[in-house]
mmCIF file with all atom_site columns, C-alpha atoms in Angstrom:
data_model
loop_
_atom_site.group_PDB
_atom_site.id
_atom_site.type_symbol
_atom_site.label_atom_id
_atom_site.label_alt_id
_atom_site.label_comp_id
_atom_site.label_asym_id
_atom_site.label_entity_id
_atom_site.label_seq_id
_atom_site.pdbx_PDB_ins_code
_atom_site.Cartn_x
_atom_site.Cartn_y
_atom_site.Cartn_z
_atom_site.occupancy
_atom_site.B_iso_or_equiv
_atom_site.pdbx_formal_charge
_atom_site.auth_seq_id
_atom_site.auth_comp_id
_atom_site.auth_asym_id
_atom_site.auth_atom_id
_atom_site.pdbx_PDB_model_num
ATOM 1   C CA . MET A 1 1   ? 92.851 54.933 136.772 1.00 36.00 ? 1   MET A CA 1
ATOM 2   C CA . SER A 1 2   ? 91.471 56.770 139.953 1.00 44.00 ? 2   SER A CA 1
ATOM 3   C CA . GLU A 1 3   ? 88.182 55.776 141.606 1.00 57.00 ? 3   GLU A CA 1
ATOM 4   C CA . GLU A 1 4   ? 86.238 59.427 140.990 1.00 76.00 ? 4   GLU A CA 1
ATOM 5   C CA . LYS A 1 5   ? 85.378 60.573 143.962 1.00 89.00 ? 5   LYS A CA 1
ATOM 6   C CA . LEU A 1 6   ? 81.887 61.021 144.748 1.00 93.00 ? 6   LEU A CA 1
ATOM 7   C CA . VAL A 1 7   ? 79.691 61.699 147.749 1.00 96.00 ? 7   VAL A CA 1
ATOM 8   C CA . GLY A 1 8   ? 78.008 57.851 148.622 1.00 97.00 ? 8   GLY A CA 1
ATOM 9   C CA . ILE A 1 9   ? 74.739 57.861 149.723 1.00 98.00 ? 9   ILE A CA 1
ATOM 10  C CA . VAL A 1 10  ? 73.082 55.410 152.926 1.00 98.00 ? 10  VAL A CA 1
ATOM 11  C CA . LEU A 1 11  ? 69.895 54.520 152.677 1.00 98.00 ? 11  LEU A CA 1
ATOM 12  C CA . VAL A 1 12  ? 68.206 53.376 156.112 1.00 98.00 ? 12  VAL A CA 1
ATOM 13  C CA . SER A 1 13  ? 65.065 51.894 156.086 1.00 98.00 ? 13  SER A CA 1
ATOM 14  C CA . HIS A 1 14  ? 62.557 49.900 158.397 1.00 97.00 ? 14  HIS A CA 1
ATOM 15  C CA . SER A 1 15  ? 62.367 47.446 155.584 1.00 97.00 ? 15  SER A CA 1
ATOM 16  C CA . ALA A 1 16  ? 64.551 46.237 152.949 1.00 97.00 ? 16  ALA A CA 1
ATOM 17  C CA . GLN A 1 17  ? 62.194 46.174 150.282 1.00 97.00 ? 17  GLN A CA 1
ATOM 18  C CA . VAL A 1 18  ? 61.199 49.853 150.519 1.00 97.00 ? 18  VAL A CA 1
ATOM 19  C CA . ALA A 1 19  ? 65.465 50.869 150.842 1.00 97.00 ? 19  ALA A CA 1
ATOM 20  C CA . ALA A 1 20  ? 65.820 49.261 147.788 1.00 97.00 ? 20  ALA A CA 1
ATOM 21  C CA . SER A 1 21  ? 62.942 50.278 145.156 1.00 97.00 ? 21  SER A CA 1
ATOM 22  C CA . VAL A 1 22  ? 63.632 53.976 146.952 1.00 97.00 ? 22  VAL A CA 1
ATOM 23  C CA . ALA A 1 23  ? 67.302 53.525 146.058 1.00 96.00 ? 23  ALA A CA 1
ATOM 24  C CA . ALA A 1 24  ? 66.077 52.188 142.074 1.00 95.00 ? 24  ALA A CA 1
ATOM 25  C CA . LEU A 1 25  ? 63.846 54.861 141.739 1.00 95.00 ? 25  LEU A CA 1
ATOM 26  C CA . ALA A 1 26  ? 66.607 57.322 143.354 1.00 94.00 ? 26  ALA A CA 1
ATOM 27  C CA . LYS A 1 27  ? 68.879 56.397 140.499 1.00 92.00 ? 27  LYS A CA 1
ATOM 28  C CA . GLY A 1 28  ? 66.634 55.815 137.764 1.00 92.00 ? 28  GLY A CA 1
ATOM 29  C CA . LEU A 1 29  ? 65.620 59.419 138.018 1.00 90.00 ? 29  LEU A CA 1
ATOM 30  C CA . ALA A 1 30  ? 69.123 60.409 137.911 1.00 85.00 ? 30  ALA A CA 1
ATOM 31  C CA . GLY A 1 31  ? 69.485 59.089 134.522 1.00 83.00 ? 31  GLY A CA 1
ATOM 32  C CA . GLY A 1 32  ? 70.532 55.737 135.766 1.00 68.00 ? 32  GLY A CA 1
ATOM 33  C CA . ALA A 1 33  ? 73.518 57.776 138.093 1.00 64.00 ? 33  ALA A CA 1
ATOM 34  C CA . THR A 1 34  ? 75.359 54.208 138.192 1.00 73.00 ? 34  THR A CA 1
ATOM 35  C CA . ALA A 1 35  ? 78.910 56.465 139.268 1.00 84.00 ? 35  ALA A CA 1
ATOM 36  C CA . VAL A 1 36  ? 77.207 57.357 141.918 1.00 91.00 ? 36  VAL A CA 1
ATOM 37  C CA . PRO A 1 37  ? 77.601 54.679 145.033 1.00 95.00 ? 37  PRO A CA 1
ATOM 38  C CA . VAL A 1 38  ? 74.151 53.974 146.626 1.00 96.00 ? 38  VAL A CA 1
ATOM 39  C CA . ALA A 1 39  ? 73.776 51.855 149.844 1.00 97.00 ? 39  ALA A CA 1
ATOM 40  C CA . VAL A 1 40  ? 70.698 50.514 151.319 1.00 98.00 ? 40  VAL A CA 1
ATOM 41  C CA . ALA A 1 41  ? 70.516 49.240 155.357 1.00 97.00 ? 41  ALA A CA 1
ATOM 42  C CA . GLY A 1 42  ? 66.617 48.188 155.506 1.00 96.00 ? 42  GLY A CA 1
ATOM 43  C CA . GLY A 1 43  ? 65.265 46.210 157.925 1.00 95.00 ? 43  GLY A CA 1
ATOM 44  C CA . THR A 1 44  ? 67.016 43.612 160.487 1.00 94.00 ? 44  THR A CA 1
ATOM 45  C CA . GLU A 1 45  ? 69.732 40.861 159.290 1.00 92.00 ? 45  GLU A CA 1
ATOM 46  C CA . GLY A 1 46  ? 66.893 38.103 159.826 1.00 92.00 ? 46  GLY A CA 1
ATOM 47  C CA . GLY A 1 47  ? 64.763 40.056 156.857 1.00 90.00 ? 47  GLY A CA 1
ATOM 48  C CA . GLY A 1 48  ? 62.194 41.432 159.399 1.00 94.00 ? 48  GLY A CA 1
ATOM 49  C CA . LEU A 1 49  ? 61.162 45.439 160.106 1.00 96.00 ? 49  LEU A CA 1
ATOM 50  C CA . GLY A 1 50  ? 63.036 47.248 162.061 1.00 95.00 ? 50  GLY A CA 1
ATOM 51  C CA . THR A 1 51  ? 66.854 48.915 161.924 1.00 96.00 ? 51  THR A CA 1
ATOM 52  C CA . SER A 1 52  ? 70.543 47.402 162.437 1.00 96.00 ? 52  SER A CA 1
ATOM 53  C CA . ALA A 1 53  ? 73.892 49.024 163.292 1.00 96.00 ? 53  ALA A CA 1
ATOM 54  C CA . GLU A 1 54  ? 75.577 46.441 162.002 1.00 97.00 ? 54  GLU A CA 1
ATOM 55  C CA . LEU A 1 55  ? 74.004 46.942 157.940 1.00 97.00 ? 55  LEU A CA 1
ATOM 56  C CA . ILE A 1 56  ? 73.794 50.504 158.713 1.00 98.00 ? 56  ILE A CA 1
ATOM 57  C CA . SER A 1 57  ? 78.113 50.474 158.946 1.00 97.00 ? 57  SER A CA 1
ATOM 58  C CA . ALA A 1 58  ? 78.453 47.758 156.240 1.00 98.00 ? 58  ALA A CA 1
ATOM 59  C CA . ALA A 1 59  ? 76.414 49.600 153.746 1.00 98.00 ? 59  ALA A CA 1
ATOM 60  C CA . ALA A 1 60  ? 78.503 53.363 154.797 1.00 98.00 ? 60  ALA A CA 1
ATOM 61  C CA . ALA A 1 61  ? 81.857 51.734 154.275 1.00 97.00 ? 61  ALA A CA 1
ATOM 62  C CA . SER A 1 62  ? 80.687 50.382 151.249 1.00 97.00 ? 62  SER A CA 1
ATOM 63  C CA . VAL A 1 63  ? 80.329 53.414 149.088 1.00 97.00 ? 63  VAL A CA 1
ATOM 64  C CA . ASP A 1 64  ? 82.829 55.318 150.999 1.00 96.00 ? 64  ASP A CA 1
ATOM 65  C CA . ARG A 1 65  ? 84.562 56.703 147.971 1.00 94.00 ? 65  ARG A CA 1
ATOM 66  C CA . GLY A 1 66  ? 86.491 59.308 149.956 1.00 93.00 ? 66  GLY A CA 1
ATOM 67  C CA . ALA A 1 67  ? 84.605 62.595 149.511 1.00 95.00 ? 67  ALA A CA 1
ATOM 68  C CA . GLY A 1 68  ? 81.964 61.632 152.200 1.00 97.00 ? 68  GLY A CA 1
ATOM 69  C CA . VAL A 1 69  ? 78.824 59.738 152.860 1.00 98.00 ? 69  VAL A CA 1
ATOM 70  C CA . ALA A 1 70  ? 75.237 61.089 153.239 1.00 98.00 ? 70  ALA A CA 1
ATOM 71  C CA . VAL A 1 71  ? 72.928 58.815 155.397 1.00 98.00 ? 71  VAL A CA 1
ATOM 72  C CA . LEU A 1 72  ? 69.588 59.125 154.593 1.00 98.00 ? 72  LEU A CA 1
ATOM 73  C CA . PRO A 1 73  ? 67.332 57.449 157.278 1.00 98.00 ? 73  PRO A CA 1
ATOM 74  C CA . ASP A 1 74  ? 62.970 57.149 156.977 1.00 96.00 ? 74  ASP A CA 1
ATOM 75  C CA . LEU A 1 75  ? 61.820 57.393 160.509 1.00 93.00 ? 75  LEU A CA 1
ATOM 76  C CA . GLY A 1 76  ? 62.284 56.629 164.206 1.00 93.00 ? 76  GLY A CA 1
ATOM 77  C CA . SER A 1 77  ? 64.483 54.306 165.018 1.00 94.00 ? 77  SER A CA 1
ATOM 78  C CA . ALA A 1 78  ? 66.419 54.468 162.075 1.00 96.00 ? 78  ALA A CA 1
ATOM 79  C CA . VAL A 1 79  ? 67.027 57.650 162.928 1.00 97.00 ? 79  VAL A CA 1
ATOM 80  C CA . LEU A 1 80  ? 68.157 57.388 166.561 1.00 97.00 ? 80  LEU A CA 1
ATOM 81  C CA . THR A 1 81  ? 70.452 53.925 165.137 1.00 97.00 ? 81  THR A CA 1
ATOM 82  C CA . VAL A 1 82  ? 72.535 56.450 162.804 1.00 97.00 ? 82  VAL A CA 1
ATOM 83  C CA . LYS A 1 83  ? 72.570 58.867 165.538 1.00 97.00 ? 83  LYS A CA 1
ATOM 84  C CA . ALA A 1 84  ? 74.381 56.467 168.343 1.00 97.00 ? 84  ALA A CA 1
ATOM 85  C CA . LEU A 1 85  ? 76.740 55.161 165.586 1.00 97.00 ? 85  LEU A CA 1
ATOM 86  C CA . LEU A 1 86  ? 77.513 58.951 164.728 1.00 97.00 ? 86  LEU A CA 1
ATOM 87  C CA . ALA A 1 87  ? 77.794 59.105 168.569 1.00 96.00 ? 87  ALA A CA 1
ATOM 88  C CA . GLU A 1 88  ? 79.834 56.270 168.714 1.00 93.00 ? 88  GLU A CA 1
ATOM 89  C CA . GLY A 1 89  ? 83.108 57.739 166.364 1.00 88.00 ? 89  GLY A CA 1
ATOM 90  C CA . ASP A 1 90  ? 84.477 54.501 165.282 1.00 91.00 ? 90  ASP A CA 1
ATOM 91  C CA . GLU A 1 91  ? 81.221 52.743 163.631 1.00 94.00 ? 91  GLU A CA 1
ATOM 92  C CA . LEU A 1 92  ? 80.775 54.947 160.385 1.00 96.00 ? 92  LEU A CA 1
ATOM 93  C CA . PRO A 1 93  ? 83.516 56.869 157.842 1.00 95.00 ? 93  PRO A CA 1
ATOM 94  C CA . ASP A 1 94  ? 84.941 59.605 159.699 1.00 93.00 ? 94  ASP A CA 1
ATOM 95  C CA . ASP A 1 95  ? 82.706 62.084 157.026 1.00 95.00 ? 95  ASP A CA 1
ATOM 96  C CA . ALA A 1 96  ? 79.282 60.295 157.422 1.00 97.00 ? 96  ALA A CA 1
ATOM 97  C CA . ARG A 1 97  ? 76.439 62.755 157.850 1.00 97.00 ? 97  ARG A CA 1
ATOM 98  C CA . LEU A 1 98  ? 72.925 62.010 158.639 1.00 98.00 ? 98  LEU A CA 1
ATOM 99  C CA . LEU A 1 99  ? 71.331 64.052 156.713 1.00 98.00 ? 99  LEU A CA 1
ATOM 100 C CA . ASP A 1 100 ? 67.540 65.465 157.817 1.00 97.00 ? 100 ASP A CA 1
ATOM 101 C CA . ALA A 1 101 ? 65.616 65.181 154.599 1.00 97.00 ? 101 ALA A CA 1
ATOM 102 C CA . PRO A 1 102 ? 62.379 63.258 153.692 1.00 97.00 ? 102 PRO A CA 1
ATOM 103 C CA . PHE A 1 103 ? 63.164 59.903 152.639 1.00 97.00 ? 103 PHE A CA 1
ATOM 104 C CA . LEU A 1 104 ? 61.746 59.407 149.479 1.00 96.00 ? 104 LEU A CA 1
ATOM 105 C CA . GLU A 1 105 ? 62.347 62.865 147.856 1.00 96.00 ? 105 GLU A CA 1
ATOM 106 C CA . GLY A 1 106 ? 65.406 64.081 149.815 1.00 97.00 ? 106 GLY A CA 1
ATOM 107 C CA . ALA A 1 107 ? 67.145 60.048 148.099 1.00 97.00 ? 107 ALA A CA 1
ATOM 108 C CA . VAL A 1 108 ? 66.454 61.454 144.913 1.00 96.00 ? 108 VAL A CA 1
ATOM 109 C CA . ALA A 1 109 ? 68.002 65.082 145.385 1.00 97.00 ? 109 ALA A CA 1
ATOM 110 C CA . ALA A 1 110 ? 70.811 63.477 146.804 1.00 97.00 ? 110 ALA A CA 1
ATOM 111 C CA . VAL A 1 111 ? 71.381 61.114 143.813 1.00 96.00 ? 111 VAL A CA 1
ATOM 112 C CA . VAL A 1 112 ? 70.942 63.515 141.227 1.00 95.00 ? 112 VAL A CA 1
ATOM 113 C CA . THR A 1 113 ? 73.192 66.098 142.668 1.00 96.00 ? 113 THR A CA 1
ATOM 114 C CA . ALA A 1 114 ? 75.979 63.440 143.899 1.00 95.00 ? 114 ALA A CA 1
ATOM 115 C CA . ALA A 1 115 ? 76.011 62.507 140.610 1.00 93.00 ? 115 ALA A CA 1
ATOM 116 C CA . THR A 1 116 ? 76.937 65.668 139.292 1.00 93.00 ? 116 THR A CA 1
ATOM 117 C CA . GLY A 1 117 ? 80.181 65.251 141.399 1.00 93.00 ? 117 GLY A CA 1
ATOM 118 C CA . ALA A 1 118 ? 79.112 67.675 144.417 1.00 96.00 ? 118 ALA A CA 1
ATOM 119 C CA . ASP A 1 119 ? 80.271 68.040 148.115 1.00 97.00 ? 119 ASP A CA 1
ATOM 120 C CA . LEU A 1 120 ? 78.397 66.542 150.397 1.00 98.00 ? 120 LEU A CA 1
ATOM 121 C CA . ASP A 1 121 ? 77.567 70.286 152.087 1.00 98.00 ? 121 ASP A CA 1
ATOM 122 C CA . ALA A 1 122 ? 75.968 70.236 148.190 1.00 98.00 ? 122 ALA A CA 1
ATOM 123 C CA . VAL A 1 123 ? 74.029 66.672 148.715 1.00 98.00 ? 123 VAL A CA 1
ATOM 124 C CA . GLU A 1 124 ? 72.855 67.399 151.888 1.00 98.00 ? 124 GLU A CA 1
ATOM 125 C CA . ALA A 1 125 ? 71.742 70.955 151.046 1.00 98.00 ? 125 ALA A CA 1
ATOM 126 C CA . ALA A 1 126 ? 69.632 69.333 147.940 1.00 98.00 ? 126 ALA A CA 1
ATOM 127 C CA . ALA A 1 127 ? 68.249 66.343 149.905 1.00 97.00 ? 127 ALA A CA 1
ATOM 128 C CA . VAL A 1 128 ? 67.364 69.221 152.674 1.00 97.00 ? 128 VAL A CA 1
ATOM 129 C CA . GLN A 1 129 ? 65.814 70.952 150.214 1.00 97.00 ? 129 GLN A CA 1
ATOM 130 C CA . ALA A 1 130 ? 63.594 68.398 149.219 1.00 95.00 ? 130 ALA A CA 1
ATOM 131 C CA . TYR A 1 131 ? 61.229 69.770 152.371 1.00 94.00 ? 131 TYR A CA 1
ATOM 132 C CA . THR A 1 132 ? 59.815 72.675 150.158 1.00 94.00 ? 132 THR A CA 1
ATOM 133 C CA . TYR A 1 133 ? 58.723 70.560 147.619 1.00 89.00 ? 133 TYR A CA 1
ATOM 134 C CA . ARG A 1 134 ? 54.550 71.326 146.996 1.00 89.00 ? 134 ARG A CA 1
ATOM 135 C CA . LYS A 1 135 ? 52.432 69.387 144.905 1.00 87.00 ? 135 LYS A CA 1
ATOM 136 C CA . VAL A 1 136 ? 49.745 71.574 144.707 1.00 91.00 ? 136 VAL A CA 1
#
């Protein structure tokens, strides 16, 4: 039986705990979404706050199923690190894409959409649309 081609999602945060918690929440709100490959790249290799190009690259490779990889960073240097990896050209899968979306809401939207089997464009559009979510 062949593996279903789903968009992989990488959540990049300055904190390993934040990345893991957002991943758990997104998968839970997506009905478990156990088929959606989600990986986290939180903090540094030593467990501190920060970002790690190595952790991001490894996370992206681990979720690449041939349908694209959506990389969602939280802020600041996480965004810059992902941009630098994309510019390198060989550090991330060829079809990796930086998503400009809010971290928590965008992650939920991306995982829910990926769980439907949607393509990378649709996953990105759903995550970006999370900027318009109103609370009042």
